[in-house]
CSV table of C-alpha atoms and ligand atoms in Angstrom, one decimal:
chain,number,residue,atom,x,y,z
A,12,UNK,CA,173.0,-83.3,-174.9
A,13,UNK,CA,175.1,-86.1,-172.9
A,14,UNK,CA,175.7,-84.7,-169.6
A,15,UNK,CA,172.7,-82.2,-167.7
A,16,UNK,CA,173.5,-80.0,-164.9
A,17,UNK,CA,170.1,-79.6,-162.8
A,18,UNK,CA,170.4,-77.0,-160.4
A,19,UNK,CA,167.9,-76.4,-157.7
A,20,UNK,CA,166.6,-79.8,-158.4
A,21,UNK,CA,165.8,-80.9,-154.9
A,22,UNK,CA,163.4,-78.0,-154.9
A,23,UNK,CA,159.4,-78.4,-156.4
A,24,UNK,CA,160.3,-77.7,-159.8
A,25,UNK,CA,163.2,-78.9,-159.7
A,26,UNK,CA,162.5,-82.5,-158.4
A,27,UNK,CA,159.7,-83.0,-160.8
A,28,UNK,CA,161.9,-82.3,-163.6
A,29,UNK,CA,164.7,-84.6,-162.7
A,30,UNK,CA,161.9,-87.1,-162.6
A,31,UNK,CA,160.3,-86.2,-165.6
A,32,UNK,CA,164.1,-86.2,-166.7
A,33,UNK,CA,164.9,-89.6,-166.3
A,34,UNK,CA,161.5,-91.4,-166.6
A,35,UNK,CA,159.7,-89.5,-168.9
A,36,UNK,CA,161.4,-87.3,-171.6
A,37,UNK,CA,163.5,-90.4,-173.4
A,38,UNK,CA,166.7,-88.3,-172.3
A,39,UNK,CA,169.2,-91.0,-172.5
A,40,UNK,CA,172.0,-89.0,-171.0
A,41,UNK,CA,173.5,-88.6,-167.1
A,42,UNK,CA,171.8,-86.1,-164.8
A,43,UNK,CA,173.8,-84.2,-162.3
A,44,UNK,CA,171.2,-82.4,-159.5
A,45,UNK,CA,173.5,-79.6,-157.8
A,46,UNK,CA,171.5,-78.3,-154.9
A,47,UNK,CA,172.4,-76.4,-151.4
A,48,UNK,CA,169.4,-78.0,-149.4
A,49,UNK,CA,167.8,-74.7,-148.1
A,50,UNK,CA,164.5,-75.0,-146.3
A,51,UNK,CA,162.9,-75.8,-149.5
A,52,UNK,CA,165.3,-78.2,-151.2
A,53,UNK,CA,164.2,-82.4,-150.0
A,54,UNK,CA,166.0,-85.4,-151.0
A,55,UNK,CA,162.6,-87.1,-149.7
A,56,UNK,CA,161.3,-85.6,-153.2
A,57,UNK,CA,163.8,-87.5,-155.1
A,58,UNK,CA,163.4,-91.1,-153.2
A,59,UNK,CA,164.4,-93.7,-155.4
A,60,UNK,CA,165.9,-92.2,-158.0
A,61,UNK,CA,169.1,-92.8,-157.0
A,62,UNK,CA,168.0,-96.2,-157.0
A,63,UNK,CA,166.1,-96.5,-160.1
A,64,UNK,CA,168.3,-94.8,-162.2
A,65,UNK,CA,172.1,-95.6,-160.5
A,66,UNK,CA,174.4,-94.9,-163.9
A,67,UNK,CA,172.5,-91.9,-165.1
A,68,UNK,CA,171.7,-89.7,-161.7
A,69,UNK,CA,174.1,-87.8,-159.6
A,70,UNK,CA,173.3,-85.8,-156.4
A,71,UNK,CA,175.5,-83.1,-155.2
A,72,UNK,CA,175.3,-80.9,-152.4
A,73,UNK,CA,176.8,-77.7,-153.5
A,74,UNK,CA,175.9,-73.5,-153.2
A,75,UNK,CA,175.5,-72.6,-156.8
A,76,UNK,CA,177.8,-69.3,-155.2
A,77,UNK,CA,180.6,-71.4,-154.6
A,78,UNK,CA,182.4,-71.5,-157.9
A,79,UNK,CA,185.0,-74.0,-157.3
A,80,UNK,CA,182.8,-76.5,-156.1
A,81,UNK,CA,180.5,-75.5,-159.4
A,82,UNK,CA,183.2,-75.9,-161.5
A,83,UNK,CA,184.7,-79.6,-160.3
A,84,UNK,CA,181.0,-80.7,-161.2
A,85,UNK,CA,181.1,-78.9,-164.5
A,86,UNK,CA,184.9,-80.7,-165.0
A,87,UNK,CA,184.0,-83.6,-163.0
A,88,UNK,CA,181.1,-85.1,-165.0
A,89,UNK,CA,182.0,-83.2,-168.2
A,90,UNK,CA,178.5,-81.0,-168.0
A,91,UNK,CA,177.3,-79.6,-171.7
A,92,UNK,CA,174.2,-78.6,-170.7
A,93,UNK,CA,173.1,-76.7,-167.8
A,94,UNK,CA,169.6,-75.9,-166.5
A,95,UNK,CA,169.5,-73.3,-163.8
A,96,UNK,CA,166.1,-73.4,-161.5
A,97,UNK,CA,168.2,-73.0,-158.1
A,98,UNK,CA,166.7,-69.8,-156.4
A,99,UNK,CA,165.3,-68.4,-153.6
A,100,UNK,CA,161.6,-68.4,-154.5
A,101,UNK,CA,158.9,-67.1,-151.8
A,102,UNK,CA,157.5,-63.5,-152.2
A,103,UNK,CA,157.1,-63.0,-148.6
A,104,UNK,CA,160.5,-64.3,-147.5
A,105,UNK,CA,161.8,-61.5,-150.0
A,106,UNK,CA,159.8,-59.1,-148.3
A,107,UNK,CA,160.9,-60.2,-144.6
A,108,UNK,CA,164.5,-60.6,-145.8
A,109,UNK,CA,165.7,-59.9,-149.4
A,110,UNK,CA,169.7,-60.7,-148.4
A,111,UNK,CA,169.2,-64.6,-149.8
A,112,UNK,CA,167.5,-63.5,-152.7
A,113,UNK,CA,170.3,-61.0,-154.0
A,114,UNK,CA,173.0,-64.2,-153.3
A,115,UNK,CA,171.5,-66.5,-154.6
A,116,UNK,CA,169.2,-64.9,-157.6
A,117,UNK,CA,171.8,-62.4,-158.9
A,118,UNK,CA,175.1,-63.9,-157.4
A,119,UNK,CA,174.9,-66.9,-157.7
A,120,UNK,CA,174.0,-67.0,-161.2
A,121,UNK,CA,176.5,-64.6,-162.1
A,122,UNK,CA,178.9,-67.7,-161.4
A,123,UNK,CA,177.0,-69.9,-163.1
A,124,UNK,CA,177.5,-67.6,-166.1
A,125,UNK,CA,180.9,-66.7,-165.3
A,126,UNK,CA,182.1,-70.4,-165.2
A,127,UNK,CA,180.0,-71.2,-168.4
A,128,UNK,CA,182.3,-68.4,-170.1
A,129,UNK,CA,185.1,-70.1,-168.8
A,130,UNK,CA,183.9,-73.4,-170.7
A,131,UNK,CA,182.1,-72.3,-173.6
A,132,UNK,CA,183.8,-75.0,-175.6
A,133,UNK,CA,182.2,-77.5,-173.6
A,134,UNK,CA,179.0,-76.0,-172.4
A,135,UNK,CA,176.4,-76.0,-175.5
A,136,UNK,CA,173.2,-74.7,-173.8
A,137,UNK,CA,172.6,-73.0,-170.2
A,138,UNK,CA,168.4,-72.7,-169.9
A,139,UNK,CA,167.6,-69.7,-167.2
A,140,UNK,CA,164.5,-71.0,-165.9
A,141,UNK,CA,162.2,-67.5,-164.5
A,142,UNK,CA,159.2,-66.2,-163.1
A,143,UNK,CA,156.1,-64.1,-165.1
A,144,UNK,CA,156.7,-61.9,-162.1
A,145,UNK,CA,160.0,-60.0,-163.3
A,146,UNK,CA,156.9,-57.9,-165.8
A,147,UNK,CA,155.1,-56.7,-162.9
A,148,UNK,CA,151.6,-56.5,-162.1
A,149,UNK,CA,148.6,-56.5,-165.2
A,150,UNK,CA,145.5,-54.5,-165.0
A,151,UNK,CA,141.9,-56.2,-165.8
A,152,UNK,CA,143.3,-56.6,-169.2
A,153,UNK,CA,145.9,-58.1,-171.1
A,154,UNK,CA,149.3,-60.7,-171.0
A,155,UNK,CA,152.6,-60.5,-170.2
A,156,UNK,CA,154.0,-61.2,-173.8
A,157,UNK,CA,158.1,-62.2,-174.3
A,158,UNK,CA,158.2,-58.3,-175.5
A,159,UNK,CA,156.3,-56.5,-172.2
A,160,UNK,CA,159.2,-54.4,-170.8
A,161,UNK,CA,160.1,-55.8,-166.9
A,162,UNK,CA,159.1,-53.9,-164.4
A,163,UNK,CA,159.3,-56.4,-161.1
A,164,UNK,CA,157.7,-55.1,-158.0
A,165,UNK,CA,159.1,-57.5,-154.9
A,166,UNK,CA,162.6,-57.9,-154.1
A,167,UNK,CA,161.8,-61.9,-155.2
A,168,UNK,CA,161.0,-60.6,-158.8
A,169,UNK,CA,163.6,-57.9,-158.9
A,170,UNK,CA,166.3,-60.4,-158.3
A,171,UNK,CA,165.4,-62.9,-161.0
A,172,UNK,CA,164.6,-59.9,-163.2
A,173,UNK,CA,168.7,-59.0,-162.4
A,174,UNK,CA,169.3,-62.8,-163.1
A,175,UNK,CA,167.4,-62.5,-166.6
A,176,UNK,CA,169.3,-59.7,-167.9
A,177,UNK,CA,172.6,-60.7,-166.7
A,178,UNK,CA,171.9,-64.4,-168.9
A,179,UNK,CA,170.9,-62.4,-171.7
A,180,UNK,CA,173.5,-60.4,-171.9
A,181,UNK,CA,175.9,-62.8,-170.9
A,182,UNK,CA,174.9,-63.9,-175.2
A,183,UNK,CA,175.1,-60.6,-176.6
A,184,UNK,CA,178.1,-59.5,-175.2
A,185,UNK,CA,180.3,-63.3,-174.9
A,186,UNK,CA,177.8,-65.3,-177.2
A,187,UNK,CA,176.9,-67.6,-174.7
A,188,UNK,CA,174.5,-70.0,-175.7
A,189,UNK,CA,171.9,-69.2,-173.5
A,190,UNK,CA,168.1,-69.7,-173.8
A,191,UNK,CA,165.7,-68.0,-171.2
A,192,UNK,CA,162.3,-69.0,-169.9
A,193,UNK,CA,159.2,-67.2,-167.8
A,194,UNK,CA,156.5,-68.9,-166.3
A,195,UNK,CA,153.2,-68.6,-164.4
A,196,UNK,CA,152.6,-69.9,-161.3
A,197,UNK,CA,153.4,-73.6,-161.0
A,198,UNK,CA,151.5,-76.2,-159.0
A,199,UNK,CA,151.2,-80.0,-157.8
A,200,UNK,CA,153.2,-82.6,-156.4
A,201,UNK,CA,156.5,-81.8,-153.8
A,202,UNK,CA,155.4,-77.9,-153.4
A,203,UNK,CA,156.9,-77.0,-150.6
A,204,UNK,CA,153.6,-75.8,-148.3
A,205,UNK,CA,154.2,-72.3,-147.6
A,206,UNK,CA,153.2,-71.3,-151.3
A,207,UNK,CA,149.0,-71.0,-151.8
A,208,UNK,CA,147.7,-74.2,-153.5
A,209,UNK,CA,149.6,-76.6,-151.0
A,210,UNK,CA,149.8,-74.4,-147.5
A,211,UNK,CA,145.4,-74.4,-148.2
A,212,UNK,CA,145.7,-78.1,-148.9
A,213,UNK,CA,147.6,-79.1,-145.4
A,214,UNK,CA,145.7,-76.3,-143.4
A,215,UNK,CA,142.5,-77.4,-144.4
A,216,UNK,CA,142.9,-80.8,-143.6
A,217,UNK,CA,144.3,-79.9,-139.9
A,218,UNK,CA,141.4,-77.6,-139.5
A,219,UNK,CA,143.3,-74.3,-139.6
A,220,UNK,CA,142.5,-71.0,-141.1
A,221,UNK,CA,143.1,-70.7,-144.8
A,222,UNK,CA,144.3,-66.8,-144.7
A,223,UNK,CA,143.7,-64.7,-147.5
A,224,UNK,CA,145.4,-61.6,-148.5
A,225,UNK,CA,143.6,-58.7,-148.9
A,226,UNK,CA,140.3,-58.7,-150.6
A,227,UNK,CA,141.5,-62.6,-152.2
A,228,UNK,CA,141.2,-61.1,-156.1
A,229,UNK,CA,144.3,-61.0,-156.9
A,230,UNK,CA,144.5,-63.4,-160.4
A,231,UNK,CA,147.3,-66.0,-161.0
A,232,UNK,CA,147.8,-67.9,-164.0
A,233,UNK,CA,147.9,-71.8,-163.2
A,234,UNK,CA,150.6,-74.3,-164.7
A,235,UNK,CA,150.4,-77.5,-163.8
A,236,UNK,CA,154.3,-78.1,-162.6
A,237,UNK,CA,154.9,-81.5,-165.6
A,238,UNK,CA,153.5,-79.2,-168.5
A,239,UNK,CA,155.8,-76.8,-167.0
A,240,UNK,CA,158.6,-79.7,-167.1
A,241,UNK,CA,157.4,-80.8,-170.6
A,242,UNK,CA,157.8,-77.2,-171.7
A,243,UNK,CA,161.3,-77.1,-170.0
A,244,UNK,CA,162.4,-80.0,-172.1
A,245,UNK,CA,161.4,-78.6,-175.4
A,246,UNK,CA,163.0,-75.6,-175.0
A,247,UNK,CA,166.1,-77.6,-174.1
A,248,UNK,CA,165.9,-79.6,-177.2
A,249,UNK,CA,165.0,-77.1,-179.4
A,250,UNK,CA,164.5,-73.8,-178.2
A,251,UNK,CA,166.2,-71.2,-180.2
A,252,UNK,CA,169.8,-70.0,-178.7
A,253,UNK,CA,169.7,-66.6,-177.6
A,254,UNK,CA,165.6,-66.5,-177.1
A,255,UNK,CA,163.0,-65.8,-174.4
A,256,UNK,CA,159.7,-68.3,-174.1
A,257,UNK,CA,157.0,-67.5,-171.9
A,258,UNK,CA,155.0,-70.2,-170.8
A,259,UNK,CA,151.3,-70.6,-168.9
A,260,UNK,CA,148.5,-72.5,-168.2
A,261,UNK,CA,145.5,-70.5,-169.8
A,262,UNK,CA,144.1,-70.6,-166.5
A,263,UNK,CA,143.7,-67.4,-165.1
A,264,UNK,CA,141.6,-67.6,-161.5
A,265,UNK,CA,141.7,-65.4,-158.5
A,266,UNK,CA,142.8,-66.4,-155.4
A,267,UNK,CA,139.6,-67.1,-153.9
A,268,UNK,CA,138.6,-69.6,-156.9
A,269,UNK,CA,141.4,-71.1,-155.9
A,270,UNK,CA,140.1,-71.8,-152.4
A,271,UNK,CA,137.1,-72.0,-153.3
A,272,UNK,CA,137.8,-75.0,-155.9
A,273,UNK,CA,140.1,-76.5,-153.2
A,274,UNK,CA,137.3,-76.7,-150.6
A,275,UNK,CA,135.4,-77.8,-152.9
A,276,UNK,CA,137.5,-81.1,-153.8
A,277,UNK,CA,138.4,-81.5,-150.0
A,278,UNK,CA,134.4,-81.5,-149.0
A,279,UNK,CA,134.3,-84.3,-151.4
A,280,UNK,CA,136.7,-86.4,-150.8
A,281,UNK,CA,137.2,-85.9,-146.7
A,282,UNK,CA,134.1,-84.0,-145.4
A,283,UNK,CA,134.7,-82.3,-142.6
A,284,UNK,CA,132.5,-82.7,-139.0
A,285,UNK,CA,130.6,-79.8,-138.5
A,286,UNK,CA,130.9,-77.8,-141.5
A,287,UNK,CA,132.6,-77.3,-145.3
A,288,UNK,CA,136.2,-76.2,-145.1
A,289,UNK,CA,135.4,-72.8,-147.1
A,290,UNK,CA,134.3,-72.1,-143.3
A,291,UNK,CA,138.3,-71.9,-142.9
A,292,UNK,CA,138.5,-69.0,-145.0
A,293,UNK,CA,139.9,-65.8,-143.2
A,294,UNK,CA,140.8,-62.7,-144.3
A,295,UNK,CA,143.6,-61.1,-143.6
A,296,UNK,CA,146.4,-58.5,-144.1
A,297,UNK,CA,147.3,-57.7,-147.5
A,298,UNK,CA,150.7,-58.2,-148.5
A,299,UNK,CA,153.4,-56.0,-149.2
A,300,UNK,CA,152.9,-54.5,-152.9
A,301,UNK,CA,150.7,-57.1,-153.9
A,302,UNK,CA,151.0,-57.7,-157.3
A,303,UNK,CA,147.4,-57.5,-158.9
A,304,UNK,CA,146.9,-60.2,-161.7
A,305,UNK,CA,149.2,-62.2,-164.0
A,306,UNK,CA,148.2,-63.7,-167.4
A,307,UNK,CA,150.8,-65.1,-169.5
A,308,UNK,CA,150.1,-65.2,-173.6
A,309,UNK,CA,152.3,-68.0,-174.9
A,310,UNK,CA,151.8,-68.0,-178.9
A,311,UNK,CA,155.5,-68.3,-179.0
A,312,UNK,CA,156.3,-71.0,-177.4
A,313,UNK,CA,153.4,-72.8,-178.9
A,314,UNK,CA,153.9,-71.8,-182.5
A,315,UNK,CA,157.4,-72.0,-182.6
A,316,UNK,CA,157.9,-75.2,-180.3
A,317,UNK,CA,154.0,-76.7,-180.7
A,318,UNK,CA,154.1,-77.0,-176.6
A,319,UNK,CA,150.9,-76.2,-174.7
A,320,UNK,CA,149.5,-77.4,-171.7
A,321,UNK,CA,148.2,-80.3,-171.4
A,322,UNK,CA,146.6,-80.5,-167.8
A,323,UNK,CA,143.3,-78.8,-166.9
A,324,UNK,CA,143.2,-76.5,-163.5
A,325,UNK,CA,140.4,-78.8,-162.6
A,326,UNK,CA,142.2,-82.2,-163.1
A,327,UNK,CA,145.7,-80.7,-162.1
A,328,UNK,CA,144.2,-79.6,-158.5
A,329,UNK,CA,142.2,-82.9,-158.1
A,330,UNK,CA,145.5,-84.3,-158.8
A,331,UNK,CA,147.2,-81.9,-156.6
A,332,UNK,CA,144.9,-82.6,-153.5
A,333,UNK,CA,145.3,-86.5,-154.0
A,334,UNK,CA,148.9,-86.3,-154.1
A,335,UNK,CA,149.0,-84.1,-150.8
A,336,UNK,CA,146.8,-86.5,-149.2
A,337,UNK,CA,148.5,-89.5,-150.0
A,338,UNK,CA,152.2,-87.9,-148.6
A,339,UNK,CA,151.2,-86.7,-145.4
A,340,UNK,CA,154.7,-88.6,-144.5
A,341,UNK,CA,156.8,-85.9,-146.6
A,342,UNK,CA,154.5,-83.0,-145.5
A,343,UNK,CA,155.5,-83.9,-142.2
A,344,UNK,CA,159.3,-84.9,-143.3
A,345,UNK,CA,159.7,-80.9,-144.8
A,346,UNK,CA,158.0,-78.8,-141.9
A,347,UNK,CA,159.6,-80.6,-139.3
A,348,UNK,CA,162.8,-79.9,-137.6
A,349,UNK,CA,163.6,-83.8,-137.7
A,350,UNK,CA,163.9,-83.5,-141.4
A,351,UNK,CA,167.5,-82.2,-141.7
A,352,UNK,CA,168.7,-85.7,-138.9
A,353,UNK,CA,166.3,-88.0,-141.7
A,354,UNK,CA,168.5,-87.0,-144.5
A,355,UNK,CA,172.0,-86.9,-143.0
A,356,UNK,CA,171.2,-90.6,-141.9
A,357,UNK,CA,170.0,-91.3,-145.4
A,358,UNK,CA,172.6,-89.8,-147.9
A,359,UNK,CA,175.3,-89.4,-144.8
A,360,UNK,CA,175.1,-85.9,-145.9
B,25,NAD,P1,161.9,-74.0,-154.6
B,25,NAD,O1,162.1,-72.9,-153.6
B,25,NAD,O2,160.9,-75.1,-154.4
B,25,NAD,O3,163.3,-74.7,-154.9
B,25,NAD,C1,164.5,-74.0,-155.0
B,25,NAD,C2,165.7,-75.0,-154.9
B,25,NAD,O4,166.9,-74.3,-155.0
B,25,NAD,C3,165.7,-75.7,-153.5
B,25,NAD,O5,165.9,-77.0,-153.7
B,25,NAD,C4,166.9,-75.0,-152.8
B,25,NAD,O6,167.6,-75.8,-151.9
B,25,NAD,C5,167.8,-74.7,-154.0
B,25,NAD,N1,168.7,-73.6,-153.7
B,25,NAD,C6,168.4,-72.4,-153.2
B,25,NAD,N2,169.5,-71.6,-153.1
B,25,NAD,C7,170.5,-72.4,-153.6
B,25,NAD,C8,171.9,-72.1,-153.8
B,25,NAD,N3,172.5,-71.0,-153.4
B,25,NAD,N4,172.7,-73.1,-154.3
B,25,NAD,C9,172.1,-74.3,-154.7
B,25,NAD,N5,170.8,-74.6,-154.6
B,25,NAD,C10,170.0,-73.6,-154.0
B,25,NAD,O7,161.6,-73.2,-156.0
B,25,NAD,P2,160.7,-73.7,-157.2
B,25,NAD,O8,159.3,-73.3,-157.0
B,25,NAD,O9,161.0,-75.1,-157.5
B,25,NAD,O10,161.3,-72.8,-158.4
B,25,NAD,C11,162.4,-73.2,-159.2
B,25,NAD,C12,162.7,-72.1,-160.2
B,25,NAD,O11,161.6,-71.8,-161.0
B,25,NAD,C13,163.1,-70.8,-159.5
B,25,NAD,O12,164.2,-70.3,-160.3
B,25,NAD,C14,161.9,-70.0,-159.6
B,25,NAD,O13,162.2,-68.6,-159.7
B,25,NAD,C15,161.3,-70.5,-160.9
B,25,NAD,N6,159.8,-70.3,-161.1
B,25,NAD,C16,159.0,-70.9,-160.1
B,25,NAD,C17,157.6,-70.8,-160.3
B,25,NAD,C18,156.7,-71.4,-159.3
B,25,NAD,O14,155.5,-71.1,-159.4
B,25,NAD,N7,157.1,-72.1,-158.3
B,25,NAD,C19,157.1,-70.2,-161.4
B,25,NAD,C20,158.0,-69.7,-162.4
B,25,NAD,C21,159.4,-69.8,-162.2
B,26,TYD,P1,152.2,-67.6,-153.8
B,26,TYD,O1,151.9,-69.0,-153.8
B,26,TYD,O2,153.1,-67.1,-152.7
B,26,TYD,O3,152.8,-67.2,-155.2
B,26,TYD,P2,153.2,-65.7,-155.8
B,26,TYD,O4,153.2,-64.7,-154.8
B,26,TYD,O5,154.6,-66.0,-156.3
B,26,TYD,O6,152.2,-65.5,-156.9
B,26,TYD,O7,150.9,-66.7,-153.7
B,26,TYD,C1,149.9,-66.9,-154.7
B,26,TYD,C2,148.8,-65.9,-154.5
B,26,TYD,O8,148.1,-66.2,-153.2
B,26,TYD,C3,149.3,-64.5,-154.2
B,26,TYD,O9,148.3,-63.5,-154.8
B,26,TYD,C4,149.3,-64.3,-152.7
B,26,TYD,C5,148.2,-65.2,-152.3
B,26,TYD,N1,148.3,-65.9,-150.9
B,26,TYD,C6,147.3,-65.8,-150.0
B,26,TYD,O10,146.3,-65.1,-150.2
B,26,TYD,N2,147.5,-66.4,-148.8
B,26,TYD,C7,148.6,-67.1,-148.5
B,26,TYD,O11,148.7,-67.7,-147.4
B,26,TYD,C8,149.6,-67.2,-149.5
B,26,TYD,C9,150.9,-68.0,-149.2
B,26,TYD,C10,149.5,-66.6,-150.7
């Protein structure tokens, strides 16, 4: 592995792994970050590494649909590996408007896999990174395991579950070296804050409501986004060709835990006048299909690979509120419209 093709990585996941990347994983080789700058893609969540790291990290701006531009950076920088995260990610956004999701989900990594066909003699792995999501919703009981038959509910999970099958059978049928991933919810640093753990985080601390859907017990299982990266990395390195890993954080809570804990934290470190922040808490219309619980059961990835998570929910969201309290500058940066002027002055985009 000499040359890595991030894509998506100006996006939460993404960004943390091009960091983990380049000054964590002992990855000696270049990293090339194609990304379209949606809403949710920030150079601010890659400042300095384009200074720390000038010989070994390339950004390109670049719609993973756009196959020539695709393939110059394949040709270009001599790509052999290729780890797809670009995406269109937010459940509601699919529910208010799927169109993005179908481009970019389905299409666009149908040219991703098209192109890799093209240069199978140069492209050695491509890692499809996906969501717990495409298995649908879990009762009470029991995990999504690697072998739980897909059966996504949202046009969000429907289009990476398209994605999945189209990588998967992009090996069968061309023998494309292909490895596939599915993991829980991911949080921590550089979330863009329109997903849960970080849109409570910056409400809560200007005082807003924290709105909860539905009756709030609806269960997610928690990843902490650099175990998530760690696992990423050893799939890359030695993740069998051809297989699916699911991955998870053992760290099942409902929604209103979730709140719960993050008042919690918040009362701690910056009481508020007048009252706790759980008084924020309101309840409100449920959303579209609602997926009831996930659980992820990871024995595979764990026996096979010896990965596992590392971070605890209650360190990870400590960590999590810290972090968001620390970059009110980039909060700001990402929600406001001065954002997109800000980075065409920086990186003459
Ligand atoms: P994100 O929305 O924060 O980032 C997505 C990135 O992709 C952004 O930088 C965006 O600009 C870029 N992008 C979107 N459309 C593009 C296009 N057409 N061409 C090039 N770039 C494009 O998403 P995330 O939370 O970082 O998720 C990354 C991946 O991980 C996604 O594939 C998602 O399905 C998967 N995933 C996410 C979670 C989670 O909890 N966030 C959990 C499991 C899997
Ligand atoms: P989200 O972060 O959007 O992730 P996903 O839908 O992909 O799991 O939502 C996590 C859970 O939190 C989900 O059950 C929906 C719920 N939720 C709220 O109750 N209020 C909110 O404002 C948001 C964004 C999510």
């Amino acid at each position: 592995m000499k040359n890595l093709l991030v894509t998506g990585g100006a996006g939460f996941i993404g960004a943390n792994f091009v960091r983990y990347l380049l000054e964590e994983s002992g990855f000696a080789g270049k990293v090339v970050n194609v990304d379209k700058l949606t809403y949710a893609g920030n150079l601010g969540s890659l400042e300095g590494v384009d200074k720390n790291f000038p010989d070994r990290y390339v950004f390109v701006k670049a719609d993973i649909t756009d196959e020539a531009a695709i393939e110059k950076i394949l040709l270009d920088h001599e790509i052999d590996t290729i780890c797809h995260l670009a995406a269109e990610s937010h459940v509601d956004r699919s529910i208010e408007a799927p169109d993005d999701f179908i481009q970019t989900n389905v299409v666009g990594t149908f040219r991703l896999l098209e192109l890799a066909r093209r240069h199978k003699d140069k492209i050695k792995r491509f890692h499809h990174v996906s969501t717990d999501e495409v298995f649908g919703s879990l009762g009470e009981e029991g995990h999504f395991r690697e072998d739980t038959p897909y059966h996504p509910n949202s046009p969000y999970s429907a289009s990476k579950a398209a994605s999945d099958h189209l990588v998967r059978a992009y090996h069968h049928t061309y023998g494309l070296p292909v490895t596939l991933s599915n993991c829980s919810n991911n949080y921590g640093p550089y979330q863009f804050p329109e997903k849960l753990i970080p849109l409570m985080i910056v409400n809560a601390l200007e005082g807003k409501s924290l709105p909860i859907y539905g009756d709030g017990k609806n269960v997610r299982d928690w990843l902490y986004v650099r175990d998530h990266c760690r696992a990423l990395w050893t799939i890359l390195k030695q993740g069998r060709l051809g297989e699916t890993y699911n991955i998870g954080g053992r760290s099942e809570r409902s929604n209103l835990q979730v709140i719960d804990s993050l008042c919690a934290i918040l009362d701690r470190i910056v009481p508020r006048k007048g009252g706790g922040h759980a008084e924020l808490k309101t309840f409100v219309t449920d959303r579209l299909g609602h997926d009831r619980r996930y659980a992820i059961d990871f024995m595979k990835i764990q026996c096979e690979l010896e990965w596992g998570p590392e971070e605890s929910f209650e360190t990870g969201l400590e960590k999590t509120v810290k972090w968001y309290l620390d970059h009110s500058e980039w909060v700001r940066q990402v929600q406001s419209g001065d954002y997109r002027d800000w980075m065409r002055r920086q990186y003459q985009l």
